[in-house]
Short mmCIF file of C-alpha atoms and ligand atoms in Angstrom, two decimals:
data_model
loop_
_atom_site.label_atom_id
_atom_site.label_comp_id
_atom_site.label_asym_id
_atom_site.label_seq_id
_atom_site.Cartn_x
_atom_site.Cartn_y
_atom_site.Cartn_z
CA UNK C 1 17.83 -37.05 48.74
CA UNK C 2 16.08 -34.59 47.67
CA UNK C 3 13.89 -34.12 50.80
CA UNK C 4 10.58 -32.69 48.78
CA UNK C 5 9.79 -30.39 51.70
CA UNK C 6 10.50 -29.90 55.47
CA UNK C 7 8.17 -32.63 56.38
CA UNK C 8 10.12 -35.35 54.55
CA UNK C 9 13.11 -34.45 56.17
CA UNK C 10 11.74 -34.04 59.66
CA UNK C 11 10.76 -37.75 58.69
CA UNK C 12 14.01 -38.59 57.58
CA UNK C 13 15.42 -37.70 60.74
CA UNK C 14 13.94 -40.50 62.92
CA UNK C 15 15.80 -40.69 66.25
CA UNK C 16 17.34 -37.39 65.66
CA UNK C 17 13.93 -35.44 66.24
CA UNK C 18 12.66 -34.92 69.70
CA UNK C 19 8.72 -34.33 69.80
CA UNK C 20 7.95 -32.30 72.52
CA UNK C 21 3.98 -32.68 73.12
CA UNK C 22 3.99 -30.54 76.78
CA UNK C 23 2.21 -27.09 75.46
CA UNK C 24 4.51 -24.64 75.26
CA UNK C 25 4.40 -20.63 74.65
CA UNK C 26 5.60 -19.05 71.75
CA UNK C 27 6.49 -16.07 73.90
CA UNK C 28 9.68 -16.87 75.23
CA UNK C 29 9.66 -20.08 75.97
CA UNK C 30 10.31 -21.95 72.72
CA UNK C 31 12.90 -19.03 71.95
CA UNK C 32 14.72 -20.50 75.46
CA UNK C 33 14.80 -24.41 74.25
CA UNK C 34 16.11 -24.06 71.45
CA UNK C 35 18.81 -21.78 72.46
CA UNK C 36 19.49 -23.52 75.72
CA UNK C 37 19.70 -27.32 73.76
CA UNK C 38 22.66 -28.60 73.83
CA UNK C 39 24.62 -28.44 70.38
CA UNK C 40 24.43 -31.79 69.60
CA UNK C 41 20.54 -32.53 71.19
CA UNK C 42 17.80 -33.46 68.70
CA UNK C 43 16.29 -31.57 65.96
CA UNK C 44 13.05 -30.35 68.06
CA UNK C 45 9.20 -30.11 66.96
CA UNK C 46 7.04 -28.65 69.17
CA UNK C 47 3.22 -30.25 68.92
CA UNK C 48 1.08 -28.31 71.08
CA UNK C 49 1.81 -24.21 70.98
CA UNK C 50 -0.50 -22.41 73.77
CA UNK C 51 -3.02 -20.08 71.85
CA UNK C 52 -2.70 -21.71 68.68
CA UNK C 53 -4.51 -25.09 67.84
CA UNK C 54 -3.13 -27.26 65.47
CA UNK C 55 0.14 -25.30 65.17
CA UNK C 56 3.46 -26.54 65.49
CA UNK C 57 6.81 -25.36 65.72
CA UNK C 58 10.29 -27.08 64.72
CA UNK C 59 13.27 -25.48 65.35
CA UNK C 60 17.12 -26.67 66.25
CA UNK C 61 17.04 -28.28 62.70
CA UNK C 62 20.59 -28.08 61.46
CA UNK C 63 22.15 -26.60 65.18
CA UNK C 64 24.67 -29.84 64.75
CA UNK C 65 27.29 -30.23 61.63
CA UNK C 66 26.30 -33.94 61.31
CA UNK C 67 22.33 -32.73 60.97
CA UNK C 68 23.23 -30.17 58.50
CA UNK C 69 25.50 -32.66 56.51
CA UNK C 70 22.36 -35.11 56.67
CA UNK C 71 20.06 -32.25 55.22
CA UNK C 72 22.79 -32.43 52.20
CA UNK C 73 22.78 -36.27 51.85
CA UNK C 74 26.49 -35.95 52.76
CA UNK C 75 29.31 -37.08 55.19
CA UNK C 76 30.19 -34.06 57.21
CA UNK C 77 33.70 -34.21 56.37
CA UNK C 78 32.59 -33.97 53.06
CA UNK C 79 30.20 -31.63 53.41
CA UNK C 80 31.95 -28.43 52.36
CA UNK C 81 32.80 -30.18 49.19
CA UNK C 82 29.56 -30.97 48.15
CA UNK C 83 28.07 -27.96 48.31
CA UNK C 84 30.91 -26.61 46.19
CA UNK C 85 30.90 -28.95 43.53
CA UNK C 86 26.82 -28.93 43.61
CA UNK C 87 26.59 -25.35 42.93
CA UNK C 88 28.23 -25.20 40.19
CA UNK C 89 25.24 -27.01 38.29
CA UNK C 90 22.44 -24.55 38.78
CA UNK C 91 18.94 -26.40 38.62
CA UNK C 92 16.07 -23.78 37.53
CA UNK C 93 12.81 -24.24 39.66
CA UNK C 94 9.61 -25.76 38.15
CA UNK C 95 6.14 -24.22 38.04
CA UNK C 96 3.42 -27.01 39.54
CA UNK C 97 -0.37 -27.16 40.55
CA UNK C 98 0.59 -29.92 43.23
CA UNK C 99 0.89 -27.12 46.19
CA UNK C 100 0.03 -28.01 49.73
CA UNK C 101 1.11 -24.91 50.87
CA UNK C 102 -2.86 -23.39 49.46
CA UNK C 103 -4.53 -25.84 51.39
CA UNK C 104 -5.68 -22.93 53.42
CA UNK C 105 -5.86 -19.59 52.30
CA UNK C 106 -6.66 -16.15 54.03
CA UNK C 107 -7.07 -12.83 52.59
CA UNK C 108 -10.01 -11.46 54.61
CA UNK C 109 -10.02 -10.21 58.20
CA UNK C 110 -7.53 -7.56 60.04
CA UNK C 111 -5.40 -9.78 61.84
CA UNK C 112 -3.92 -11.89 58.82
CA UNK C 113 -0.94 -13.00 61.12
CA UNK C 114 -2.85 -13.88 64.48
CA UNK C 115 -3.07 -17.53 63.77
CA UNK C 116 0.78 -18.09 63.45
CA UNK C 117 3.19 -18.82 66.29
CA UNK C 118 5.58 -15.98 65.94
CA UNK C 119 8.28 -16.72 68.42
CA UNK C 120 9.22 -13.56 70.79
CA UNK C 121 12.93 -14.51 71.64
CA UNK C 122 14.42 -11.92 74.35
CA UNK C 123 13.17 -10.45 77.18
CA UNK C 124 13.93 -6.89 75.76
CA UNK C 125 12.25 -7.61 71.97
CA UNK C 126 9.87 -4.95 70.87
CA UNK C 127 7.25 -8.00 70.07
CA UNK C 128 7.42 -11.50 68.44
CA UNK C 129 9.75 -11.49 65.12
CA UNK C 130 9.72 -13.72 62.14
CA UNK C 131 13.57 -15.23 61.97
CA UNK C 132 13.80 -17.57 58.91
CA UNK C 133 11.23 -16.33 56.73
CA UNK C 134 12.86 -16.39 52.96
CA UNK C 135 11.99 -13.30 51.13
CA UNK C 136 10.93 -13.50 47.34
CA UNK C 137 10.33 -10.65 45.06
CA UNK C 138 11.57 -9.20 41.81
CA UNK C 139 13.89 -6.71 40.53
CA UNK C 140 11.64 -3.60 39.45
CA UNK C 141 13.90 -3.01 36.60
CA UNK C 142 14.64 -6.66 35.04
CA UNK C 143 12.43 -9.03 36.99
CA UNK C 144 15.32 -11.02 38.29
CA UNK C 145 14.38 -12.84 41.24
CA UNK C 146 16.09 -12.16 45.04
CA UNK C 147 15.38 -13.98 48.12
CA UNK C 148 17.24 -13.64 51.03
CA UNK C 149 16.53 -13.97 55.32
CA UNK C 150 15.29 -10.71 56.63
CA UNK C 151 13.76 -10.54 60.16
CA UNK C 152 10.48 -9.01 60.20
CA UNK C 153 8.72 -7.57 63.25
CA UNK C 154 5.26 -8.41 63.68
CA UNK C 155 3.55 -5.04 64.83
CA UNK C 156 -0.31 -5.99 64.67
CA UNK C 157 -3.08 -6.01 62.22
CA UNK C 158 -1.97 -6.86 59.03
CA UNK C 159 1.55 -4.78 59.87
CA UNK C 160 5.68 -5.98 60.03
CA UNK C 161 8.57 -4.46 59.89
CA UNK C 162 11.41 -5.33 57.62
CA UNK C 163 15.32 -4.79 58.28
CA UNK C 164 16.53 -4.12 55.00
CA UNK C 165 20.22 -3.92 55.28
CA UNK C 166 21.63 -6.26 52.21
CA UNK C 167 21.27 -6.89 48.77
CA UNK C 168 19.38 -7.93 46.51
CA UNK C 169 16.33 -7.07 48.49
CA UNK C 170 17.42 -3.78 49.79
CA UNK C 171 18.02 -2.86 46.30
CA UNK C 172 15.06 -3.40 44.93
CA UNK C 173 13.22 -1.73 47.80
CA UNK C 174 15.18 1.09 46.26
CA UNK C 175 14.45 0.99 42.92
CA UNK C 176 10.56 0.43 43.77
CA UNK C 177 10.85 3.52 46.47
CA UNK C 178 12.59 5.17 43.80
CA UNK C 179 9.30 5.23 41.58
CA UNK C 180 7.10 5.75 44.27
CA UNK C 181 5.85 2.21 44.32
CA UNK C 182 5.39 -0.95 46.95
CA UNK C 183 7.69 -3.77 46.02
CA UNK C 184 5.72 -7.02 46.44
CA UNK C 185 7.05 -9.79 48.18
CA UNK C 186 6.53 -13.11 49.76
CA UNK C 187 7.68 -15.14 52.40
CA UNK C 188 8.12 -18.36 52.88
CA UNK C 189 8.42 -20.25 55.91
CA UNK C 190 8.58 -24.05 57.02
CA UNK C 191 10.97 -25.05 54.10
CA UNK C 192 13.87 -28.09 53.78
CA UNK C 193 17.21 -26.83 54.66
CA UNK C 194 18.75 -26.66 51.12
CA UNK C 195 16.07 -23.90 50.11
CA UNK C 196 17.23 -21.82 53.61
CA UNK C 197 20.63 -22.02 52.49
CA UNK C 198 20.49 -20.74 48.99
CA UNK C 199 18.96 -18.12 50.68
CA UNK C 200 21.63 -16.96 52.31
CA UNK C 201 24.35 -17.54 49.61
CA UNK C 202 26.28 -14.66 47.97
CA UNK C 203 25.88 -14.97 44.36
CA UNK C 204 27.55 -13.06 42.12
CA UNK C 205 26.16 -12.11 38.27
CA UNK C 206 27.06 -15.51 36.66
CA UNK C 207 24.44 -17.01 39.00
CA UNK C 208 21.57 -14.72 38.97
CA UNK C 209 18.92 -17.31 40.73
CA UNK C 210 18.81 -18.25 44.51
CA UNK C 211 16.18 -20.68 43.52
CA UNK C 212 18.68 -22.50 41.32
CA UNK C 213 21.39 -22.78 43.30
CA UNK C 214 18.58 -24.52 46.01
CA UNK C 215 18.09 -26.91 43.25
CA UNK C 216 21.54 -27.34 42.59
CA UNK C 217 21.80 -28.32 46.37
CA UNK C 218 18.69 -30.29 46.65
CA UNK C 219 19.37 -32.09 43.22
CA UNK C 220 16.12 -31.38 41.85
CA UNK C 221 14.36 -28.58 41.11
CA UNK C 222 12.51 -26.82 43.82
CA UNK C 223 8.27 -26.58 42.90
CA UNK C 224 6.77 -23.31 42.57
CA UNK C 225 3.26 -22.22 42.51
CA UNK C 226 1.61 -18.64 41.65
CA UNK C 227 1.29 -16.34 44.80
CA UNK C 228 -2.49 -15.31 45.50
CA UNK C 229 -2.18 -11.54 45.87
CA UNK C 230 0.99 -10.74 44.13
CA UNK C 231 2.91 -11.05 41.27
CA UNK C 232 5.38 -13.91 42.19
CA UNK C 233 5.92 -17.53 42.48
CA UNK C 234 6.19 -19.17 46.10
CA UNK C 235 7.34 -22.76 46.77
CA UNK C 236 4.54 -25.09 46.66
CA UNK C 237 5.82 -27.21 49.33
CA UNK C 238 6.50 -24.76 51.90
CA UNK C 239 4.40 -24.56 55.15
CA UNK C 240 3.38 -21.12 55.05
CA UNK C 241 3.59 -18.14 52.66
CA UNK C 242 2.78 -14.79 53.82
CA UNK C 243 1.98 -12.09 51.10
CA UNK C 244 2.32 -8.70 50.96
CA UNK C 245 3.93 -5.09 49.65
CA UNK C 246 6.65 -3.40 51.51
CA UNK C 247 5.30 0.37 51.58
CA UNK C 248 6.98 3.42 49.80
CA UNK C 249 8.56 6.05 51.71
CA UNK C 250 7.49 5.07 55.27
CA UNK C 251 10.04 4.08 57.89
CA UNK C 252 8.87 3.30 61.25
CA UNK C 253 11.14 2.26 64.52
CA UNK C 254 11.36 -2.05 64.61
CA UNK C 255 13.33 -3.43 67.39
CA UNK C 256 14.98 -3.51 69.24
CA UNK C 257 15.73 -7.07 68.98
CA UNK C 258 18.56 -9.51 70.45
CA UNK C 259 20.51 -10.07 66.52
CA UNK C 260 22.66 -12.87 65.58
CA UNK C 261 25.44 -11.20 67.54
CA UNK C 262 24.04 -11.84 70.57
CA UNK C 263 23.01 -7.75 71.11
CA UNK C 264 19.90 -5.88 70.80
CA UNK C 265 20.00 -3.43 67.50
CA UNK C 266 16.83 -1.14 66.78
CA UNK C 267 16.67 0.54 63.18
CA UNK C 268 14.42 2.83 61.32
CA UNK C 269 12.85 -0.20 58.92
CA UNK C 270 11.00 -0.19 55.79
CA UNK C 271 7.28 -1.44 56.64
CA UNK C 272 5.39 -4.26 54.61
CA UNK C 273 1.45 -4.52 54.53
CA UNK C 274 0.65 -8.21 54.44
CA UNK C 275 -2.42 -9.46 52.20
CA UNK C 276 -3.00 -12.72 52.04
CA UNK C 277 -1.67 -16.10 54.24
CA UNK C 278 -1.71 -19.46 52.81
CA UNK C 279 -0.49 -22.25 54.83
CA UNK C 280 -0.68 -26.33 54.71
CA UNK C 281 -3.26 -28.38 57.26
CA UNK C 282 -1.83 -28.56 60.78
CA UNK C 283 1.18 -26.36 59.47
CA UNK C 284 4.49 -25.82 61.26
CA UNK C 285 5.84 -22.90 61.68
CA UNK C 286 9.96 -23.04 61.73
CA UNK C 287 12.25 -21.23 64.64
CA UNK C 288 15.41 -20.02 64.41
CA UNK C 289 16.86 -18.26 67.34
CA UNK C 290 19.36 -15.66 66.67
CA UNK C 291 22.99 -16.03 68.74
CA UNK C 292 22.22 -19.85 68.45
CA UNK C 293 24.09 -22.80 66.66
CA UNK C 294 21.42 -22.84 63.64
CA UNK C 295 22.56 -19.81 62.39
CA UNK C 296 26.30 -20.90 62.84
CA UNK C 297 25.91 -23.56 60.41
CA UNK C 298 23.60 -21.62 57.89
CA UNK C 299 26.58 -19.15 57.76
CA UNK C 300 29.38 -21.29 57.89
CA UNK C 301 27.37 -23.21 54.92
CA UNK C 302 26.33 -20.08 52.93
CA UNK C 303 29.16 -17.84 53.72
CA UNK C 304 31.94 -19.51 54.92
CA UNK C 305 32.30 -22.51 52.06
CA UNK C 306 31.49 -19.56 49.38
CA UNK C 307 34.69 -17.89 51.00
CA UNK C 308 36.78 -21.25 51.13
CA UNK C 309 35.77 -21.34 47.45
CA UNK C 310 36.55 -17.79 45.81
CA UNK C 311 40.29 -17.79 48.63
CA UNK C 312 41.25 -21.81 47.01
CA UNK C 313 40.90 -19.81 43.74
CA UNK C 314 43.36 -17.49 44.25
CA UNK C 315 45.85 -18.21 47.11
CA UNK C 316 47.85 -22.02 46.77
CA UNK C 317 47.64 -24.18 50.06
CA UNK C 318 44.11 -23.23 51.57
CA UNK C 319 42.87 -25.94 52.84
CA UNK C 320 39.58 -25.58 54.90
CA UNK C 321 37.78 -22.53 56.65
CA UNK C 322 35.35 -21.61 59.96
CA UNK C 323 33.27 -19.25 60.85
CA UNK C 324 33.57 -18.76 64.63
CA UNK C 325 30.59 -19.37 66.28
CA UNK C 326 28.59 -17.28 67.81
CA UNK C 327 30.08 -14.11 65.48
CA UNK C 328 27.70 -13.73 62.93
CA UNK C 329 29.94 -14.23 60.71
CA UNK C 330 32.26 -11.30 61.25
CA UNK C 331 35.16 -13.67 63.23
CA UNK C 332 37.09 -16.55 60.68
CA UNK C 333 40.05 -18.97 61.14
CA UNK C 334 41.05 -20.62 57.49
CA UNK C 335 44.09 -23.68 57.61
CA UNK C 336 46.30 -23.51 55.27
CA UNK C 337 49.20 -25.64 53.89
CA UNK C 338 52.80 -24.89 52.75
CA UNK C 339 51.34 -21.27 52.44
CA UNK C 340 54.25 -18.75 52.23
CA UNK C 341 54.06 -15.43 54.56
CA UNK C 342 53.76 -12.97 51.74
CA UNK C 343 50.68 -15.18 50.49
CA UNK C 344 49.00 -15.73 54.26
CA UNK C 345 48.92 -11.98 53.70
CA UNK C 346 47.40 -11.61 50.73
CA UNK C 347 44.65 -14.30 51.74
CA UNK C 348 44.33 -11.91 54.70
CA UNK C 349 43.54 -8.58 52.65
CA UNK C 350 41.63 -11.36 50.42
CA UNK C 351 39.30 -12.30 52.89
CA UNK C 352 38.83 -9.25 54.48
CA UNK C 353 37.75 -7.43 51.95
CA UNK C 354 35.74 -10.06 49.99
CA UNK C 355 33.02 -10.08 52.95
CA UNK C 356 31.72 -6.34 54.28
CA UNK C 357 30.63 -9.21 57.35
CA UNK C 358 34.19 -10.08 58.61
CA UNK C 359 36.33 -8.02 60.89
CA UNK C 360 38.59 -10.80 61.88
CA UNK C 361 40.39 -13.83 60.07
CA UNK C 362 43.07 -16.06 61.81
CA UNK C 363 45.49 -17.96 59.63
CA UNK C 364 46.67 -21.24 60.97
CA UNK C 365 48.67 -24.14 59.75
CA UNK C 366 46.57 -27.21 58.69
CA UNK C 367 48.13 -29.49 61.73
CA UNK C 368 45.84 -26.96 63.80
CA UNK C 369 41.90 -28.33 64.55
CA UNK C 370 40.21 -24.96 63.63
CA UNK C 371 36.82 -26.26 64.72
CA UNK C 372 38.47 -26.57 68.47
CA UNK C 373 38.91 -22.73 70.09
CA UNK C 374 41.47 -24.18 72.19
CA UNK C 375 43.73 -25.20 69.08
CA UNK C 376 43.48 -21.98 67.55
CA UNK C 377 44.35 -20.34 70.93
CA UNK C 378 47.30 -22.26 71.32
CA UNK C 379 48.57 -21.29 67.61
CA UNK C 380 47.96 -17.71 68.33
CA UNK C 381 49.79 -17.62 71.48
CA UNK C 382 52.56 -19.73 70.04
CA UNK C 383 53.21 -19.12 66.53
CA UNK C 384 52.29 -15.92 66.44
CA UNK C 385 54.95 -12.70 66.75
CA UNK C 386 51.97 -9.46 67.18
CA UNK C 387 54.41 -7.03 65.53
CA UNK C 388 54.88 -8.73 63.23
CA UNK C 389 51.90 -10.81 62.03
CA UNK C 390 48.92 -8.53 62.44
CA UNK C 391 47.76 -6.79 59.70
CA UNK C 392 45.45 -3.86 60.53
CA UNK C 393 42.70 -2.48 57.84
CA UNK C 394 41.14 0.59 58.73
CA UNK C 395 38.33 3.10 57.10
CA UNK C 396 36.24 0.55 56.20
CA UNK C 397 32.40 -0.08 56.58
CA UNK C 398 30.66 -0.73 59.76
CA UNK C 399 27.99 -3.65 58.93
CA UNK C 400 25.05 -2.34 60.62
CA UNK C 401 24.23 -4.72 63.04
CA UNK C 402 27.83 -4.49 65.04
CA UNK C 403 27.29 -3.06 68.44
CA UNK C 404 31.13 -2.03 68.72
CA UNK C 405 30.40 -0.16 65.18
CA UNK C 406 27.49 1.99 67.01
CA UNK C 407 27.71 5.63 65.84
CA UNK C 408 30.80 4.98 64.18
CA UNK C 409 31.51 6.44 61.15
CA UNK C 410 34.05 4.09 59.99
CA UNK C 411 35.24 0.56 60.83
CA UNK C 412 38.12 -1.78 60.34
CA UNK C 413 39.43 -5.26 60.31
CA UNK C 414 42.44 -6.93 61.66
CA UNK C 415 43.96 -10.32 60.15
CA UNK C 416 46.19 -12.23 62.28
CA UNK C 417 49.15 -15.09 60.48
CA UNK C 418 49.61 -17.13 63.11
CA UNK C 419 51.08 -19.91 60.65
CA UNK C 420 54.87 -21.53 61.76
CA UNK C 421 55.88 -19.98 58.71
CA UNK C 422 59.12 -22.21 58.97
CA UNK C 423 60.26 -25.58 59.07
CA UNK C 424 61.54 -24.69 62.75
CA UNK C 425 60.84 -27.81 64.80
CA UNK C 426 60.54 -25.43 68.29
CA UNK C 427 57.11 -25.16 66.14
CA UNK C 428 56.22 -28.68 66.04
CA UNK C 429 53.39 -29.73 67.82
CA UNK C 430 54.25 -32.10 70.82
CA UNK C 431 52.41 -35.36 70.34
CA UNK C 432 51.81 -38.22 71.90
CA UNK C 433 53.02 -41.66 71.11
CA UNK C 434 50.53 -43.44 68.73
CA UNK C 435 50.88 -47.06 70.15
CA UNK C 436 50.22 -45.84 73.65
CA UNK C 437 47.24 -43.89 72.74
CA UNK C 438 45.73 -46.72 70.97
CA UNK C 439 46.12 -48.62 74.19
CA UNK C 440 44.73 -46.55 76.75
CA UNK C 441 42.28 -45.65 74.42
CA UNK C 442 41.60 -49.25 74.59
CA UNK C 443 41.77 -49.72 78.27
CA UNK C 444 40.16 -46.22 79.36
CA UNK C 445 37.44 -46.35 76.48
CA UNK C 446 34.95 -43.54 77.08
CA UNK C 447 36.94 -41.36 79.49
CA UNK C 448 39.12 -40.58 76.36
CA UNK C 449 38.20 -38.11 73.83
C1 FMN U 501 20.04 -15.84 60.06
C2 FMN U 501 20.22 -14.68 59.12
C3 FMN U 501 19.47 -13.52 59.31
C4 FMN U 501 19.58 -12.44 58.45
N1 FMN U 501 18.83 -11.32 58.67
C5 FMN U 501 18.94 -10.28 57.84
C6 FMN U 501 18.14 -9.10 58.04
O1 FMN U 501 17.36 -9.02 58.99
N2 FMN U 501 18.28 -8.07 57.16
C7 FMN U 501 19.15 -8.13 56.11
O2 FMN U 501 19.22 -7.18 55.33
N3 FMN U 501 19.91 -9.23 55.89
C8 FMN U 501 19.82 -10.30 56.73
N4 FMN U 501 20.56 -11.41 56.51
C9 FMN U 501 21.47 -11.46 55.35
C10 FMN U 501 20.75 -11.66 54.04
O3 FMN U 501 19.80 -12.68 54.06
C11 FMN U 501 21.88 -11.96 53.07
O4 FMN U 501 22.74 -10.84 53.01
C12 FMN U 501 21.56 -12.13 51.69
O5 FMN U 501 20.51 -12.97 51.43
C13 FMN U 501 22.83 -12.68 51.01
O6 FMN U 501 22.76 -12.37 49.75
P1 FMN U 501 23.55 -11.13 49.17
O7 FMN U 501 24.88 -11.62 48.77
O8 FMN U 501 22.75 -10.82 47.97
O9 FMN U 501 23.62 -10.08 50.24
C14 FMN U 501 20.47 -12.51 57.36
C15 FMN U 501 21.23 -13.67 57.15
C16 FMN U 501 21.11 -14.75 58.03
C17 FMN U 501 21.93 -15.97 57.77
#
């Protein structure tokens, strides 16, 4: 630690990459493997993409807790922790001339985006879709910096669509539209995980930079280099950087494509004209396929430790937090301990209204493994009285990418406490005698979990 760039940490990885050298098509195919590999495969780099010489992909790159804790130099246990106590620090990038990512640079031709790999993911996707492209630009009123993951439809020529749907970037867009001019941005693609995750963090006003916080979790500052075309700095280390201005005043239909909820969602999107390329030699181009583990752990990372942070701070007794997978966020279990039922409650109206994302949270008792579906099941179905321990929050937002939200004017949450509340032993969990475990364990070996 740090990894300097995605590179060093596809290097650091060792047995935990799989290089895949049969040719394989960035139309569909790639999409498939890395949704199909199991959870706790390899990270996976593709060497030979059809149609593209000397292009590779990498994808599944922190689908598996213990990867993810790796890309943080820390035990996975731990992991949480880390990133908590790292980003408080706040490490400001650092302008360099050292930047691989100019090695080659386009700015001439029609087709500025041919070259790259773009992954098409679903058989239903309008066209091939940029997933994990980090978003730079500026605030047209203060010149603070925002980055953040928006997915970007490639629509030929020098053309993409842009889902705008969150701050800071949608903001901006605003503020620019507002005046009747593009906002430049830039994307960057092919970085380590840290950078990818400060990305995605919500920040509030005491930390106005993404880029620090990725230094904060890196534990050095990340490298920046002048863009070619537009007014902003890019990281020098990243594979690719694509350039361009998102358009005043035009909208144009981009989708539909399969989201991070595992549904297809179409939207009238902003539209940026691209204007320059700059990648490294033999560049890779990263994948990220929605619905899939990767984005499980970026938001569980990003948005689920943020939450375990800001709900410690004001609730006694929280003790650790999930994101359940495959909800985009919007489904959350948090253990607590010694937690009265007044303050469960509160935590509840706490949580759901600190995130427009979540629609559900599920409080357990800390003797409950809320990384096991089965566990939180069974405290549901046991500890839990319905009348009495669902809370119900209605007239509230519908985040724009949830199908059952389609056409709805309003939304609303539901928080379920399905703690023992008591020191009731009918609540106790029946376990098993520690001796004999350790035995059979012993005897059995692997058939035991
Ligand atoms: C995998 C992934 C994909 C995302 N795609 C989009 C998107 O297409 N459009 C969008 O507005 N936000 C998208 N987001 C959310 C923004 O990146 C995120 O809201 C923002 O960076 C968080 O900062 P904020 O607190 O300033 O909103 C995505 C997040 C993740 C993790």
């Amino acid at each position: 630690m740090p990894y300097r760039d995605l590179r060093d940490f596809l290097d650091a990885l060792g047995g935990d990459l799989r290089r895949v050298a049969e040719p394989m098509s960035p139309r569909f195919e790639i999409a498939a493997a890395l949704r199909q590999a199991r959870p706790d495969a390899p990270a996976l780099l593709f060497d030979h993409i059809a149609g593209h010489p000397g292009w590779r992909v990498a994808g599944n790159l922190i689908a598996h807790r213990r990867r993810l804790a790796r890309a943080f130099d820390a035990a996975p246990e731990a992991l949480a922790e880390a990133y908590l106590e790292r980003k408080q620090r706040g490490i400001d990038p650092v302008t360099t001339r050292d930047a691989p990512v100019k090695e080659v640079v386009a700015t001439q031709g029609d087709d500025l985006l041919g070259a790259l790999p773009i992954l098409t993911h679903h058989e239903r996707d309008a066209g091939p879709y940029i997933t994990t492209g980090v978003v730079l630009c500026h605030d047209p009123a203060t010149g603070r910096r925002g980055m953040g993951i928006h997915r970007m439809m490639v629509k030929g020529g020098r053309r993409m669509g842009i889902l705008l749907a969150n701050p800071p970037l949608a903001l901006f867009h605003a503020a620019a539209e507002a005046r009747g001019e593009p906002l430049e941005i830039a994307v960057a693609l092919g970085l380590e995980p840290a950078i990818v995750v400060a990305s995605v963090v919500k920040v509030g006003p005491l930390v106005p930079d993404k880029m620090a916080v990725a230094g904060a979790l890196r534990g050095a500052p990340v490298e920046m280099v002048d863009a070619e075309t537009v007014k902003l700095q890019v990281p020098a280390r990243a594979e690719i950087v694509i350039e361009g201005r998102v358009l005043p005043g035009v909208r144009e239909t981009e989708g539909p494509f399969g989201e991070n909820t595992g549904a297809y969602f179409s939207n009238a999107s902003p539209v940026i004209e691209v204007s320059a390329v700059t990648h490294r030699r033999n560049p890779i181009y990263p994948g990220l396929t929605p619905w899939g583990t990767d984005v499980d752990m970026l938001l569980w990372l990003a948005a689920g430790t943020e939450m375990l942070g800001q709900l410690r701070a004001q609730v006694g007794g929280v003790v650790d937090l999930e994101i359940a997978g495959g909800t985009a966020g919007f489904s959350m279990i948090v253990a607590v301990h010694g937690t009265s039922r007044p303050e469960v409650r509160r935590l509840i109206h706490l949580a759901l209204a600190l995130d427009k994302r979540l629609k559900t949270v599920t409080v357990v008792d800390d003797d409950v493994d809320i990384r096991d579906p089965r566990e939180v099941a069974w405290a549901m179905a046991t500890r839990m009285r319905p009348a009495r321990d669902t809370i119900l929050v209605e007239g509230t937002e519908v985040y724009v990418i949830d199908p059952s939200g389609s056409g709805a004017a309003e939304g609303s949450k539901i928080g379920f406490d399905a703690t023992r509340g008591s020191a009731d032993p009918s609540f106790d969990k029946a376990r098993l005698d520690p001796a004999a475990l350790a035995r059979v364990r012993a005897v059995l070996g692997d058939l035991m979990q």
